Structure formats: structure tokens, C-alpha cells
Amino acid sequence: LWVAAAAAGPQLGFEGHSAFLFGAGDLPADTVLNLPWVSHTEPVNALSIPTWAIHFSSVFEFLFAMSLIWDFAETTGNEKWKGLTWGMLPLHASGIAACTYHFFYNPSSLQFLVSTQAGLTLLGNITVAIAAYRIAVSNGWTLSELNPFPKSNTSPEGLVIDEAAAVPLKITEAKESTAILAAKLTALTLATSYAVKYGELGIDLPFTANGAAGVAMVIGIPAITGVQYYLKSKEEGGEMAFGFGGGGSGDGESALSMADVKKYGLAGTVAYVLTELAFWAVAFPVASTLFYNSVGHWPDVINDAGDRTAVLASVFAGANVARLLVPLRFGAALALAPWVDENLINRQKA
């Protein structure tokens, strides 16, 4: 029926911005033009209210889920669940990237936002997988359980999780009922959809395809969420980022830090510097390649300010994302330190 309706729509008088669902899908064109703040005509490829609602409901659902998971960590006393909230942050940024691209009416010059969304989705899938692994390990799970052919069905290794099920659940009263959460999600989704769709008709920014503004939106909005959880972590004394220093419940667990690198002396410091240089050595080529795949030409960072801004913004975004993986960078430096000591430091002394 939907396919038939879409095919027959133009014959029935339904055009790109015809009002439907009594204005819930799109307001009548005359009503939109009579709004006091409107100074632009909506492009033909503008998203409808239901389409905007799909995008914004996804964004708000992630924010709600991140908050609920954080509260679950507080209830259970397992700080590793907070790592899942942090792991969802790149996926939240991915949703913002999609909304930003549509905010500017999908211009080809901002195609790099689509690639950015894909990259953030990949990164988010990785960070969420790491968070899930840390939660599983904190609950007694081991990699040996992935073996589809265990030696024995009664092996003690398989009883760890069963014993965890015997631990009494700690139950706390929910801050808000499911009905209230659903109502808030619906209200936020619809209000934001209408505000963006018709509010942006009163400003010039969406019609200028400003790459710098787009990057600022993709970085800035998730950054606000990240700062809120950072301050919350600091206030509660919980974990603020991913730690790779073990799989315990979080009590007294120490993640990799610069102090571990310094234990290797000069070799550790040199190894850390080399890992940082390696990041910056690949950052510009990667950013330039993403730009080429999105726009269709290599960036002219000397003569074109727009190209230069887009490439530098990509490098800046990559540098901020890399901060989420600081323990992993320390781990790379520690792995490299023995080689540096043997092949650079000691050889130089000889």
C-alpha cells in the first residue's frame, strides 16, 4: 500500500511539500510562508516532520539510554557500566552528524559529513564492544567460554556466571516511570523536529553550506554531553574513561597511565613520543583522503580556505577522538619501549 501510495502520489496532487496527516507531516505551504520569522523558501529536498522525527528520536533515545545505563552502574555498584555510557558517545555523535547534514539540506560540498557519520559509527561500535567486554569480564566471564566445544559441561569454569545469578539483586525505585520517559521522548522529538524544520527557515546558515559550522555542530553538541558526564564522574569519583588495566569490578583498579610509561625511563618517553608522532604523521593523509572521497578532489590547503578548514577540522576531530583511547596509546608506547631501548637507546650508548 505504501509503494502504491508513493507511486500514485503525484497523480493525486501530492507534491514534495504537500501537507498531510492534517499538518503533522508537513504544514501547508501558505502557513509556513506566513510564519513571522520565515525569510527563506524550503528546498524541495527538505526532510518532512516524520523523517526528522525518526532522526531526532534516535538521538534522544541514545541520550536516555546513556543516562539509564549510568544510573544502572550506580545501582549495581559496577563502574564498568559507566564505560558503556562513554562507549555510546561516538554513536551519539554519529547521529548528530546525520542531523547536521540534513540541517544544511544535504549539499554535495558537505558530503564529508556522511563519511564522518560512517567513521563515528565504526568507532562507536568498537567502543561499545570494548565496554561490553569489560562488563562481561567484571562479571566473571572469560574468553574460554567462546569455545563451542567445552571439555566438560560441569567444568568449574562454567559455574562462575551461574553463581553470580544467586547474588540478590539490588533494586532502587526508578526516577521516572516508563510512561513519563515515553512522553518526554515523544514531546522532545516532535518539538525539535518542528523547531528545526521551520525554525531554520528564518536564518541564513542552513543555506550557505558552511563546512566549519557543520564540523562545529558535530563536535560541539556531543562534547556538551561528554562534559556533563565528565563532571558527573568527577563529582561521584567514578571512572571517566576506558581503562584497560584489568577486568575487576572497578574498585582499586588502575588503568594504564603515563606513570607506567615513565617506568621504562628514557626508552618509555621516546616510545611515547614516537606513538604520538605516528598519529600526527597519518592524521593529515587520512583527513585528505576522506576529503577526496567526499568531495571528489584533493584539498588545496594553501589557496582554498574551505578545503583547509575541512581538513583541519577532521584532524582536530580525530585528535579529540584519540583522547578517548589514551590508555590504548599508553599500551602502544609500553609495547614499543623494549624495542626503543634495544635498538635506539642502547645502540646510541654503544
PDB file of C-alpha atoms in Angstrom, residues 5 15 18 79 85 95 105 125 127-128 142 149 168 174 182 185 190 197 201 205 210 220 256 267 313 334 349:
ATOM      1  CA  ALA A   5       0.599   5.448  -2.483  1.00  0.00           C
ATOM      2  CA  GLU A  15       3.956  17.185  -4.198  1.00  0.00           C
ATOM      3  CA  SER A  18       2.199  18.960   0.409  1.00  0.00           C
ATOM      4  CA  GLU A  79      31.595   1.090  37.436  1.00  0.00           C
ATOM      5  CA  THR A  85      27.793   5.183  28.505  1.00  0.00           C
ATOM      6  CA  GLY A  95      23.506  10.702  14.890  1.00  0.00           C
ATOM      7  CA  TYR A 105      19.811  20.383   3.106  1.00  0.00           C
ATOM      8  CA  ASN A 125      30.699   0.009  17.521  1.00  0.00           C
ATOM      9  CA  THR A 127      33.997   1.364  21.879  1.00  0.00           C
ATOM     10  CA  VAL A 128      30.671  -0.259  22.749  1.00  0.00           C
ATOM     11  CA  THR A 142      36.303 -15.431  30.315  1.00  0.00           C
ATOM     12  CA  PHE A 149      33.202 -27.458  22.310  1.00  0.00           C
ATOM     13  CA  PRO A 168      20.452 -10.921  45.395  1.00  0.00           C
ATOM     14  CA  ALA A 174      13.059   4.376  39.224  1.00  0.00           C
ATOM     15  CA  ALA A 182       7.934   7.739  26.645  1.00  0.00           C
ATOM     16  CA  LEU A 185      10.777  11.235  24.275  1.00  0.00           C
ATOM     17  CA  LEU A 190       8.181  16.399  17.910  1.00  0.00           C
ATOM     18  CA  LYS A 197      12.376  22.170  10.131  1.00  0.00           C
ATOM     19  CA  LEU A 201      13.884  28.952   7.523  1.00  0.00           C
ATOM     20  CA  LEU A 205      23.249  29.465   7.985  1.00  0.00           C
ATOM     21  CA  ASN A 210      29.324  26.172   5.854  1.00  0.00           C
ATOM     22  CA  GLY A 220      30.262  20.654  19.883  1.00  0.00           C
ATOM     23  CA  LEU A 256      47.493   2.376  32.151  1.00  0.00           C
ATOM     24  CA  ALA A 267      63.068   4.412  26.406  1.00  0.00           C
ATOM     25  CA  ALA A 313      38.566  20.148  11.360  1.00  0.00           C
ATOM     26  CA  LEU A 334      54.759   0.293  26.562  1.00  0.00           C
ATOM     27  CA  LYS A 349      75.196   4.469  24.040  1.00  0.00           C
TER      28      LYS A 349
END
